[in-house]
Tab-separated table of C-alpha atoms and ligand atoms in Angstrom:
chain	number	residue	atom	x	y	z
K	1	MET	CA	-18.463	15.411	23.618
K	2	LEU	CA	-15.708	14.469	25.941
K	3	ARG	CA	-13.546	11.517	25.011
K	4	PRO	CA	-16.325	9.376	23.601
K	5	SER	CA	-14.047	6.697	22.284
K	6	ILE	CA	-11.330	6.521	24.828
K	7	ALA	CA	-11.366	3.247	26.627
K	8	LEU	CA	-10.215	4.298	30.041
K	9	GLY	CA	-8.233	1.818	31.992
K	10	LEU	CA	-8.268	-0.488	29.040
K	11	ALA	CA	-6.835	-3.808	30.091
K	12	ILE	CA	-5.444	-5.458	27.023
K	13	PRO	CA	-4.473	-9.082	27.487
K	14	CYS	CA	-0.950	-9.813	26.404
K	15	VAL	CA	-1.993	-12.137	23.619
K	16	LEU	CA	-3.987	-9.443	21.875
K	17	LEU	CA	-1.136	-7.027	21.958
K	18	LEU	CA	2.058	-7.124	20.078
K	19	ALA	CA	3.728	-10.171	21.440
K	20	GLY	CA	6.795	-8.183	22.381
K	21	ALA	CA	4.811	-5.766	24.521
K	22	CYS	CA	4.490	-8.355	27.232
K	23	GLY	CA	7.713	-10.263	27.178
K	24	GLY	CA	10.221	-7.474	26.781
K	25	SER	CA	12.288	-7.111	23.678
K	26	SER	CA	12.366	-9.742	20.992
K	27	SER	CA	15.444	-11.078	19.336
K	28	ALA	CA	14.744	-9.104	16.171
K	29	GLY	CA	17.605	-7.485	14.337
K	30	PRO	CA	17.629	-3.706	14.496
K	31	SER	CA	16.771	-2.940	10.890
K	32	LYS	CA	14.216	-5.647	10.349
K	33	SER	CA	10.641	-4.818	9.560
K	34	GLY	CA	7.569	-6.771	10.305
K	35	PRO	CA	3.890	-6.534	11.014
K	36	ARG	CA	3.042	-6.322	14.641
K	37	ASP	CA	-0.221	-8.110	14.841
K	38	GLY	CA	-0.056	-11.749	15.776
K	39	ASP	CA	1.129	-13.736	12.844
K	40	ALA	CA	-0.269	-11.466	10.175
K	41	GLY	CA	2.881	-11.879	8.152
K	42	GLY	CA	2.310	-15.586	7.926
K	43	THR	CA	4.625	-18.203	9.208
K	44	GLN	CA	5.728	-20.908	6.900
K	45	SER	CA	8.312	-23.515	7.368
K	46	GLY	CA	9.342	-26.891	6.172
K	47	LEU	CA	7.449	-26.837	2.872
K	48	SER	CA	9.422	-26.301	-0.263
K	49	SER	CA	8.775	-22.954	-1.876
K	50	GLY	CA	10.339	-24.224	-5.080
K	51	LEU	CA	12.849	-21.379	-4.871
K	52	PRO	CA	16.629	-21.762	-4.539
K	53	CYS	CA	17.457	-21.549	-0.848
K	54	ASP	CA	19.455	-18.313	-1.004
K	55	VAL	CA	16.640	-16.518	-2.863
K	56	ASP	CA	14.031	-18.002	-0.560
K	57	LYS	CA	15.929	-16.781	2.482
K	58	ILE	CA	16.348	-13.234	1.135
K	59	LEU	CA	12.611	-13.004	0.448
K	60	ALA	CA	11.807	-14.496	3.867
K	61	ASP	CA	14.017	-12.046	5.693
K	62	ASN	CA	13.188	-8.880	3.756
K	63	CYS	CA	9.943	-9.135	1.831
K	64	ARG	CA	7.364	-11.476	3.329
K	65	SER	CA	6.449	-9.273	6.253
K	66	CYS	CA	4.394	-7.487	3.549
K	67	HIS	CA	4.374	-9.843	0.553
K	68	ALA	CA	2.640	-12.623	2.493
K	69	ALA	CA	-0.549	-14.584	1.798
K	70	PRO	CA	-2.766	-12.646	1.983
K	71	PRO	CA	-0.581	-9.634	1.057
K	72	GLN	CA	-0.155	-7.088	3.866
K	73	PHE	CA	0.023	-3.285	4.144
K	74	GLY	CA	-1.101	-2.567	0.592
K	75	SER	CA	1.458	-4.783	-1.130
K	76	PRO	CA	-0.056	-6.265	-4.293
K	77	MET	CA	1.075	-9.908	-4.261
K	78	PRO	CA	2.620	-12.703	-2.188
K	79	LEU	CA	6.281	-13.686	-2.701
K	80	LEU	CA	6.182	-17.128	-1.091
K	81	THR	CA	6.629	-19.638	-3.891
K	82	TRP	CA	8.352	-20.130	-7.237
K	83	ASP	CA	4.932	-20.244	-8.926
K	84	GLN	CA	3.992	-16.869	-7.480
K	85	LEU	CA	7.208	-15.363	-8.833
K	86	GLN	CA	6.445	-16.787	-12.301
K	87	ALA	CA	2.963	-15.214	-12.392
K	88	PRO	CA	2.235	-12.104	-14.477
K	89	ALA	CA	2.846	-8.919	-12.446
K	90	ALA	CA	-0.180	-7.129	-11.023
K	91	THR	CA	0.723	-3.751	-12.484
K	92	ASP	CA	2.189	-4.942	-15.766
K	93	PRO	CA	0.940	-8.373	-16.898
K	94	SER	CA	3.418	-8.333	-19.794
K	95	LYS	CA	6.132	-8.896	-17.170
K	96	LYS	CA	6.617	-11.698	-14.689
K	97	VAL	CA	6.740	-10.948	-10.989
K	98	TYR	CA	10.405	-12.012	-10.732
K	99	GLU	CA	11.351	-9.455	-13.404
K	100	LEU	CA	9.779	-6.670	-11.344
K	101	VAL	CA	11.491	-8.036	-8.239
K	102	ALA	CA	14.871	-7.596	-9.913
K	103	ALA	CA	13.890	-4.102	-11.074
K	104	ARG	CA	12.478	-2.868	-7.772
K	105	ILE	CA	15.319	-4.032	-5.526
K	106	ALA	CA	17.662	-2.006	-7.782
K	107	ASP	CA	15.306	0.984	-8.173
K	108	GLU	CA	16.961	4.023	-6.575
K	109	ALA	CA	13.770	6.095	-6.576
K	110	LYS	CA	11.213	3.457	-5.491
K	111	PRO	CA	13.237	0.668	-3.877
K	112	MET	CA	11.916	-2.546	-2.342
K	113	PRO	CA	11.726	-2.933	0.596
K	114	PRO	CA	10.161	0.540	0.646
K	115	VAL	CA	11.467	3.421	2.757
K	116	PRO	CA	11.909	3.771	5.686
K	117	ASN	CA	13.095	0.133	5.702
K	118	ALA	CA	16.775	-0.629	5.046
K	119	ARG	CA	17.799	-1.457	1.467
K	120	LEU	CA	18.911	-4.994	0.591
K	121	SER	CA	22.637	-5.544	1.031
K	122	GLU	CA	24.823	-5.493	-2.075
K	123	ALA	CA	25.383	-9.260	-1.750
K	124	ASN	CA	21.661	-9.991	-1.534
K	125	ARG	CA	20.870	-7.750	-4.494
K	126	GLN	CA	23.528	-9.549	-6.500
K	127	ALA	CA	22.193	-12.994	-5.514
K	128	ILE	CA	18.728	-12.092	-6.809
K	129	ALA	CA	20.088	-10.423	-9.936
K	130	ASP	CA	22.137	-13.566	-10.735
K	131	TRP	CA	19.134	-15.811	-10.244
K	132	VAL	CA	16.936	-13.653	-12.496
K	133	ALA	CA	19.685	-13.386	-15.131
K	134	SER	CA	19.856	-17.179	-15.293
K	135	GLY	CA	16.124	-17.367	-16.034
K	136	ALA	CA	14.794	-17.648	-12.454
K	137	PRO	CA	15.089	-21.476	-12.248
K	138	ARG	CA	13.501	-23.666	-9.612
K	139	GLY	CA	15.594	-24.754	-6.673
K	140	PRO	CA	16.017	-28.477	-6.105
K	141	GLU	CA	15.722	-28.928	-2.393
K	142	THR	CA	13.609	-28.061	0.602
K	143	CYS	CA	15.095	-25.058	2.332
K	144	GLY	CA	13.067	-24.823	5.494
K	145	ASN	CA	13.447	-21.070	5.762
K	146	THR	CA	11.035	-19.827	8.313
K	147	THR	CA	9.367	-16.503	7.834
K	148	THR	CA	9.238	-15.093	11.273
K	149	THR	CA	7.178	-12.113	12.168
K	150	ARG	CA	9.175	-9.740	14.288
K	151	PRO	CA	7.042	-8.051	16.884
K	152	ASP	CA	8.451	-4.719	17.902
K	153	GLY	CA	7.462	-4.400	21.494
K	154	VAL	CA	7.380	-1.655	24.030
K	155	SER	CA	8.265	-2.135	27.657
K	156	CYS	CA	4.969	-0.705	28.970
K	157	THR	CA	1.341	-1.830	28.917
K	158	PRO	CA	-1.039	0.602	27.193
K	159	SER	CA	-3.769	2.084	29.374
K	160	LEU	CA	-5.530	4.412	26.925
K	161	SER	CA	-6.468	4.148	23.301
K	162	LEU	CA	-7.029	6.643	20.495
K	163	ALA	CA	-9.624	4.924	18.330
K	164	PRO	CA	-12.164	5.933	15.686
K	165	GLU	CA	-15.871	5.907	16.567
K	166	SER	CA	-16.656	3.445	13.818
K	167	GLU	CA	-15.032	1.194	11.260
K	168	TRP	CA	-13.942	2.475	7.887
K	169	GLU	CA	-15.028	0.400	4.916
K	170	MET	CA	-12.644	0.659	2.006
K	171	PRO	CA	-14.386	1.168	-1.347
K	172	GLU	CA	-13.519	-1.643	-3.718
K	173	ASP	CA	-12.629	0.712	-6.562
K	174	ALA	CA	-10.481	3.201	-4.608
K	175	GLY	CA	-6.812	2.372	-5.021
K	176	ASP	CA	-5.751	4.835	-2.321
K	177	GLU	CA	-7.792	6.698	0.244
K	178	TYR	CA	-6.862	9.196	2.993
K	179	VAL	CA	-9.263	9.025	5.922
K	180	CYS	CA	-9.267	11.217	9.045
K	181	TRP	CA	-10.834	10.791	12.476
K	182	GLY	CA	-10.350	12.711	15.692
K	183	VAL	CA	-10.285	11.987	19.420
K	184	ASP	CA	-10.396	14.544	22.205
K	185	LEU	CA	-8.265	13.514	25.139
K	186	SER	CA	-8.428	14.768	28.710
K	187	GLN	CA	-8.186	13.063	32.066
K	188	GLU	CA	-9.044	14.017	35.588
K	189	GLN	CA	-5.693	13.000	37.027
K	190	ALA	CA	-2.472	14.601	35.825
K	191	ALA	CA	-0.639	12.033	33.685
K	192	HIS	CA	1.912	11.753	30.917
K	193	ILE	CA	1.816	9.760	27.707
K	194	THR	CA	4.995	7.669	27.665
K	195	ALA	CA	4.562	5.606	24.487
K	196	PHE	CA	2.497	5.560	21.272
K	197	VAL	CA	1.724	2.044	20.056
K	198	PRO	CA	-0.099	1.717	16.722
K	199	VAL	CA	-2.336	-1.363	16.657
K	200	ILE	CA	-3.131	-2.237	13.067
K	201	ASP	CA	-6.501	-3.934	12.693
K	202	ASN	CA	-6.648	-4.661	8.968
K	203	THR	CA	-3.103	-5.200	7.782
K	204	GLU	CA	-4.242	-5.878	4.212
K	205	ILE	CA	-5.292	-2.292	3.507
K	206	THR	CA	-3.589	-0.133	6.161
K	207	HIS	CA	-0.603	1.432	4.475
K	208	HIS	CA	0.487	4.298	6.686
K	209	ILE	CA	-0.712	6.524	9.581
K	210	VAL	CA	0.110	10.063	10.675
K	211	LEU	CA	-1.095	11.308	14.059
K	212	TYR	CA	-1.543	15.078	14.512
K	213	GLU	CA	-2.597	17.496	17.191
K	214	ALA	CA	-5.164	20.007	15.887
K	215	PRO	CA	-6.335	23.359	17.293
K	216	SER	CA	-10.002	22.280	17.254
K	217	LYS	CA	-12.115	19.136	17.386
K	218	VAL	CA	-12.243	16.771	14.406
K	219	SER	CA	-15.129	14.284	14.044
K	220	GLY	CA	-14.510	10.797	15.430
K	221	VAL	CA	-16.186	9.186	12.425
K	222	PRO	CA	-13.668	8.152	9.741
K	223	THR	CA	-14.167	10.522	6.781
K	224	PRO	CA	-12.122	11.009	3.606
K	225	CYS	CA	-9.699	13.887	4.116
K	226	SER	CA	-7.178	15.731	2.001
K	227	ALA	CA	-3.904	13.958	1.401
K	228	GLY	CA	-2.239	17.126	2.640
K	229	SER	CA	-2.224	18.241	6.242
K	230	ALA	CA	-3.580	21.453	7.704
K	231	VAL	CA	-0.973	24.171	8.368
K	232	THR	CA	-2.247	24.368	11.929
K	233	TRP	CA	-1.843	20.622	12.537
K	234	ARG	CA	1.221	19.539	14.381
K	235	MET	CA	2.539	16.076	13.661
K	236	VAL	CA	3.049	13.818	16.669
K	237	LEU	CA	3.684	10.425	15.161
K	238	GLY	CA	4.245	8.721	11.842
K	239	TRP	CA	3.793	4.988	11.350
K	240	ALA	CA	4.633	2.913	8.291
K	241	PRO	CA	5.126	-0.867	8.151
K	242	GLY	CA	8.482	-1.637	9.687
K	243	VAL	CA	8.521	1.346	12.060
K	244	LYS	CA	8.679	0.629	15.767
K	245	PRO	CA	6.282	2.107	18.326
K	246	LEU	CA	7.578	5.332	19.857
K	247	GLU	CA	8.591	5.108	23.484
K	248	LEU	CA	9.645	8.370	25.127
K	249	PRO	CA	12.869	8.653	27.140
K	250	PRO	CA	12.217	7.617	30.775
K	251	GLU	CA	12.560	11.167	32.085
K	252	ALA	CA	9.957	12.730	29.734
K	253	GLY	CA	6.277	12.403	28.816
K	254	PHE	CA	3.541	14.220	26.915
K	255	PRO	CA	1.207	15.923	29.362
K	256	ILE	CA	-2.472	14.973	29.042
K	257	SER	CA	-4.908	17.847	29.519
K	258	THR	CA	-6.687	17.848	32.867
K	259	ASP	CA	-9.152	20.504	31.720
K	260	PRO	CA	-12.221	18.884	30.106
K	261	ALA	CA	-12.996	22.238	28.474
K	262	LYS	CA	-9.580	22.206	26.788
K	263	PRO	CA	-8.858	18.636	25.753
K	264	THR	CA	-6.035	17.771	23.362
K	265	HIS	CA	-7.506	17.323	19.879
K	266	TYR	CA	-5.790	14.387	18.197
K	267	VAL	CA	-6.382	13.591	14.520
K	268	ALA	CA	-5.327	10.362	12.849
K	269	GLN	CA	-4.808	10.521	9.100
K	270	MET	CA	-5.062	6.962	7.821
K	271	HIS	CA	-3.699	6.062	4.423
K	272	TYR	CA	-5.399	2.990	2.984
K	273	SER	CA	-4.325	1.153	-0.135
K	274	ASN	CA	-6.389	-1.422	-1.972
K	275	PRO	CA	-4.369	-2.389	-5.027
K	276	GLN	CA	-6.104	-5.763	-5.286
K	277	LYS	CA	-9.584	-4.134	-5.339
K	278	LEU	CA	-10.728	-6.300	-2.431
K	279	LYS	CA	-14.394	-6.073	-1.515
K	280	GLY	CA	-15.816	-5.189	1.897
K	281	LYS	CA	-12.492	-4.614	3.673
K	282	LYS	CA	-12.990	-2.799	6.968
K	283	ASP	CA	-10.511	-1.286	9.366
K	284	LYS	CA	-10.550	-0.027	12.904
K	285	SER	CA	-6.859	0.485	13.581
K	286	ARG	CA	-6.075	2.527	16.665
K	287	ILE	CA	-3.170	4.004	18.568
K	288	ASP	CA	-2.709	2.747	22.099
K	289	LEU	CA	-1.009	4.944	24.659
K	290	CYS	CA	1.063	4.009	27.665
K	291	THR	CA	0.661	6.524	30.454
K	292	SER	CA	2.247	7.149	33.816
K	293	ALA	CA	2.218	9.631	36.659
K	294	PRO	CA	3.813	12.896	35.450
K	295	ARG	CA	7.503	12.418	34.716
K	296	GLN	CA	10.313	14.827	35.476
K	297	TYR	CA	10.042	16.699	32.145
K	298	GLU	CA	7.162	17.565	29.831
K	299	ALA	CA	7.889	16.667	26.220
K	300	ASP	CA	6.643	18.713	23.281
K	301	VAL	CA	6.927	18.989	19.496
K	302	MET	CA	8.297	21.877	17.451
K	303	ALA	CA	8.962	22.239	13.744
K	304	PHE	CA	12.122	23.261	11.909
K	305	GLY	CA	11.941	24.258	8.265
K	306	SER	CA	9.954	26.961	6.519
K	307	GLN	CA	6.439	28.267	5.907
K	308	ASP	CA	7.516	30.741	3.281
K	309	PHE	CA	8.600	29.321	-0.059
K	310	THR	CA	7.383	28.932	-3.612
K	311	ILE	CA	8.604	26.111	-5.781
K	312	PRO	CA	8.822	27.599	-9.278
K	313	ALA	CA	6.677	26.216	-12.129
K	314	ALA	CA	9.674	25.017	-14.094
K	315	PRO	CA	12.724	24.551	-11.911
K	316	GLY	CA	15.868	23.380	-13.717
K	317	GLN	CA	17.400	19.885	-13.661
K	318	GLY	CA	14.404	17.564	-14.060
K	319	GLY	CA	12.107	19.715	-11.944
K	320	GLN	CA	14.344	19.623	-8.843
K	321	TYR	CA	14.147	22.523	-6.399
K	322	SER	CA	15.535	22.812	-2.878
K	323	ILE	CA	15.508	25.241	-0.010
K	324	ASP	CA	18.136	25.386	2.695
K	325	CYS	CA	17.071	27.010	5.978
K	326	ALA	CA	19.402	27.940	8.818
K	327	LEU	CA	18.389	28.806	12.350
K	328	THR	CA	20.830	30.019	14.981
K	329	VAL	CA	19.635	28.640	18.301
K	330	PRO	CA	18.598	31.562	20.530
K	331	SER	CA	19.165	31.375	24.268
K	332	ALA	CA	15.392	30.866	24.654
K	333	PHE	CA	15.709	27.355	23.336
K	334	ALA	CA	19.143	26.343	24.419
K	335	ASN	CA	19.559	23.221	26.575
K	336	LEU	CA	16.716	21.329	24.950
K	337	HIS	CA	17.071	17.600	24.491
K	338	LEU	CA	15.872	16.478	21.035
K	339	PHE	CA	14.913	12.791	20.800
K	340	ALA	CA	12.691	12.081	17.760
K	341	ALA	CA	12.185	13.683	14.349
K	342	MET	CA	9.398	13.373	11.803
K	343	PRO	CA	10.274	14.945	8.450
K	344	HIS	CA	7.100	16.113	6.708
K	345	MET	CA	6.444	17.368	3.196
K	346	HIS	CA	3.559	16.633	0.833
K	347	LYS	CA	3.461	14.596	-2.346
K	348	ILE	CA	6.206	16.138	-4.492
K	349	GLY	CA	8.780	16.057	-1.675
K	350	VAL	CA	11.762	13.847	-2.547
K	351	ALA	CA	14.423	14.395	0.127
K	352	MET	CA	14.709	16.104	3.490
K	353	SER	CA	17.378	16.502	6.137
K	354	THR	CA	17.977	18.454	9.332
K	355	THR	CA	21.362	18.791	11.013
K	356	LEU	CA	22.820	20.602	13.991
K	357	THR	CA	26.234	22.251	13.702
K	358	PRO	CA	27.605	22.978	17.179
K	359	LYS	CA	28.868	26.490	17.780
K	360	ASP	CA	31.976	25.137	19.442
K	361	GLY	CA	32.984	23.321	16.267
K	362	GLY	CA	32.180	19.715	17.217
K	363	PRO	CA	30.931	17.242	14.596
K	364	GLU	CA	27.610	17.821	12.822
K	365	VAL	CA	24.694	15.940	14.444
K	366	ASP	CA	21.924	14.359	12.352
K	367	LEU	CA	18.479	15.604	13.399
K	368	GLY	CA	16.536	13.384	10.980
K	369	THR	CA	17.410	12.591	7.378
K	370	MET	CA	15.253	10.967	4.721
K	371	PRO	CA	17.357	10.821	1.560
K	372	LEU	CA	14.396	9.192	-0.184
K	373	TYR	CA	11.400	10.980	1.250
K	374	SER	CA	8.009	9.461	0.526
K	375	PHE	CA	4.684	10.950	1.572
K	376	ASP	CA	3.491	7.358	1.932
K	377	ALA	CA	6.173	6.351	4.418
K	378	GLN	CA	6.469	9.227	6.853
K	379	ALA	CA	7.844	7.944	10.094
K	380	TRP	CA	9.542	9.077	13.225
K	381	LEU	CA	13.312	8.742	13.383
K	382	PRO	CA	15.245	8.421	16.657
K	383	ILE	CA	17.691	11.315	17.172
K	384	ASN	CA	19.779	12.428	20.114
K	385	ALA	CA	21.050	15.978	20.548
K	386	THR	CA	21.112	18.806	23.050
K	387	THR	CA	20.888	22.404	21.785
K	388	LYS	CA	23.280	25.121	22.854
K	389	SER	CA	22.914	28.811	22.255
K	390	GLY	CA	24.596	29.719	18.960
K	391	ASP	CA	24.366	26.226	17.398
K	392	VAL	CA	23.049	26.257	13.826
K	393	ILE	CA	20.138	24.008	12.837
K	394	ARG	CA	19.804	23.534	9.079
K	395	THR	CA	16.814	22.027	7.317
K	396	LYS	CA	16.942	21.177	3.622
K	397	CYS	CA	13.831	20.275	1.659
K	398	SER	CA	13.921	19.082	-1.957
K	399	TRP	CA	11.014	18.668	-4.330
K	400	THR	CA	10.486	17.569	-7.908
K	401	ASN	CA	7.938	19.876	-9.478
K	402	ASN	CA	6.694	18.591	-12.805
K	403	THR	CA	3.204	20.033	-12.350
K	404	GLY	CA	3.828	22.991	-14.645
K	405	GLU	CA	2.508	25.288	-11.900
K	406	PRO	CA	4.271	27.064	-9.063
K	407	VAL	CA	3.655	25.228	-5.774
K	408	ARG	CA	3.375	27.204	-2.546
K	409	PHE	CA	3.429	26.410	1.152
K	410	GLY	CA	-0.061	25.458	2.290
K	411	GLU	CA	-2.429	22.748	3.428
K	412	LYS	CA	-4.126	21.655	0.232
K	413	THR	CA	-2.977	18.418	-1.371
K	414	ALA	CA	-1.479	20.465	-4.200
K	415	ASP	CA	0.413	22.717	-1.771
K	416	GLU	CA	3.660	21.763	-0.111
K	417	MET	CA	5.267	21.765	3.311
K	418	CYS	CA	8.779	21.667	4.760
K	419	TYR	CA	8.453	20.849	8.442
K	420	SER	CA	10.795	18.658	10.415
K	421	PHE	CA	8.621	17.950	13.440
K	422	THR	CA	10.923	17.356	16.372
K	423	MET	CA	10.160	15.983	19.835
K	424	TYR	CA	12.036	17.558	22.667
K	425	TYR	CA	12.013	18.302	26.393
K	426	PRO	CA	11.660	20.248	28.610
K	427	ARG	CA	8.638	21.929	27.030
K	428	ILE	CA	9.029	25.662	26.331
K	429	LYS	CA	6.296	27.364	28.329
K	430	SER	CA	6.596	30.985	27.185
K	431	SER	CA	3.196	32.372	26.209
K	432	ILE	CA	4.584	33.853	22.994
K	433	TRP	CA	6.113	30.538	21.918
K	434	SER	CA	4.465	28.432	19.237
K	435	TRP	CA	5.517	25.041	17.866
K	436	ALA	CA	5.945	26.592	14.425
K	437	ALA	CA	8.163	29.465	15.617
K	438	PRO	CA	11.471	27.905	14.439
K	439	ALA	CA	9.947	27.579	10.928
K	440	SER	CA	8.283	30.987	10.911
K	441	GLY	CA	11.107	32.990	9.313
K	442	PRO	CA	13.072	35.910	10.792
K	443	PRO	CA	13.381	37.354	13.344
K	444	ILE	CA	12.661	34.211	15.463
K	445	GLY	CA	12.697	31.466	12.853
K	446	ALA	CA	15.055	30.218	10.177
K	447	THR	CA	16.401	32.180	7.216
K	448	CYS	CA	16.123	30.223	3.964
K	449	LYS	CA	17.917	30.383	0.663
V	501	HEC	C1	6.899	-2.775	4.281
V	501	HEC	C2	6.167	-3.557	3.325
V	501	HEC	C3	6.932	-4.107	2.133
V	501	HEC	C4	8.109	-4.825	2.136
V	501	HEC	C5	8.942	-5.237	3.329
V	501	HEC	C6	8.389	-5.130	0.757
V	501	HEC	N1	7.421	-4.618	-0.058
V	501	HEC	FE1	7.305	-4.806	-2.098
V	501	HEC	N2	5.618	-3.657	-2.107
V	501	HEC	C7	5.024	-3.104	-0.995
V	501	HEC	C8	3.941	-2.228	-1.406
V	501	HEC	C9	3.023	-1.422	-0.478
V	501	HEC	C10	3.906	-2.262	-2.823
V	501	HEC	C11	2.950	-1.511	-3.765
V	501	HEC	C12	3.405	-0.094	-3.981
V	501	HEC	C13	4.623	0.016	-4.854
V	501	HEC	O1	4.661	-0.611	-5.935
V	501	HEC	O2	5.551	0.730	-4.470
V	501	HEC	C14	4.978	-3.180	-3.226
V	501	HEC	C15	5.284	-3.495	-4.547
V	501	HEC	C16	6.268	-4.373	-4.924
V	501	HEC	C17	6.533	-4.768	-6.306
V	501	HEC	C18	5.786	-4.264	-7.541
V	501	HEC	C19	4.683	-5.197	-7.946
V	501	HEC	C20	3.975	-4.718	-9.170
V	501	HEC	O3	3.192	-5.484	-9.735
V	501	HEC	O4	4.186	-3.558	-9.566
V	501	HEC	C21	7.564	-5.643	-6.271
V	501	HEC	C22	8.181	-6.353	-7.462
V	501	HEC	C23	7.956	-5.806	-4.895
V	501	HEC	N3	7.139	-5.025	-4.096
V	501	HEC	C24	8.984	-6.616	-4.459
V	501	HEC	C25	9.461	-6.625	-3.150
V	501	HEC	C26	10.632	-7.353	-2.736
V	501	HEC	C27	11.483	-8.220	-3.661
V	501	HEC	C28	10.796	-7.124	-1.403
V	501	HEC	C29	11.917	-7.581	-0.505
V	501	HEC	C30	13.259	-7.449	-1.025
V	501	HEC	C31	9.714	-6.266	-0.976
V	501	HEC	N4	8.935	-5.990	-2.080
V	501	HEC	C32	9.513	-5.843	0.331
V	501	HEC	C33	5.365	-3.330	0.327
V	501	HEC	C34	6.515	-3.988	0.744
């Protein structure tokens, strides 16, 4: 039963990996998104798209990492040529694609590019709006915009892999599917995980991944799972298109169990999307791990937020309801360095933020904010803070409940959560400590209103 699918000492040639993993950092801009696998996003140059050059460039820079040919990461159509923008839209054939483009780049609730990617600049939004308002005419000349894929590399070479035991085949008629598989990880030699590097196999259907640690073993065979997450699962990593691999600070690493009787139980929750109803699409995406000899500090994950709330059946103001939880840092977890946050709610979550207000009156520090939370784009956010005794950590979760029923904390798809999973070091080793303690309510955890 031990680590059946862990390729030990896996030597991955540079070419198979994200290009950037071998040659150091790429010249990509900081907020750019892009698929990581080879040239999955498609590279096109020289040929005329038929689009005016400014429009063509905006689409090349911001949209074609997903809206390529074939479309990637669950996006429904390519946005490469004038003809493709004149076609009837996939979801509403009474409209043309360019009309939906204008609508979605201005859509405050469901913008394109999707969260967690950066919104289009005001100037770019205006350029597209002007073009659409003038009837979306052809452009005269050849623009030669090149759609570059922007590999987001890591500085290390993966040596282990968390992979499913078999491929998942996406049913043709399932628009969305949540699929779980588990891997037990232990190693003879003490080692630390220093980076998590998602390797997306089928970029056409893979929409989003969340990696958890579970208290017990989960089958390695990909199996449909709830779209929620178990209350006892602790989130380690979130990946959505455009999110970089997570590399830990050089002084910290996640310890790997050296006790084969007590391996770490990882669970990957894959979110697949098949809006085009493609037949026979299979996926075997995995998460590669860089490892090293134990580093100075052990890293760990804890959760801020709450486990005790009920969202009323009919909250006011369009179904909006929020909780605001405050935790005064006890001396037991002072002097912790916080370096990554993964806000986590379920499907009716709309916004989430965590902040730290220093006791000594310094400026408020952001510990992970998603003003437009989406269950389908959960991702880790880089943060940088050190806790001091008496600091106040506040987590706000907002939901829109139009279900007509009260919604409680829990693990079913219809339940909700408010956890801001936070990576920190050095690991708290007290035997009475649990990762959920800060979210467990008084006397140890936060008080919510
Ligand atoms: C990270 C991947 C990604 C990027 C980048 C991206 N999209 Fe999308 N797009 C999607 C996905 C996935 C969907 C389907 C889900 C949805 O509608 O929200 C979609 C849907 C759309 C739709 C709706 C199509 C329909 O028929 O309903 C439009 C229009 C669109 N995108 C335009 C754009 C534009 C314009 C850009 C760039 C400014 C862009 N997208 C960037 C992934 C992406």
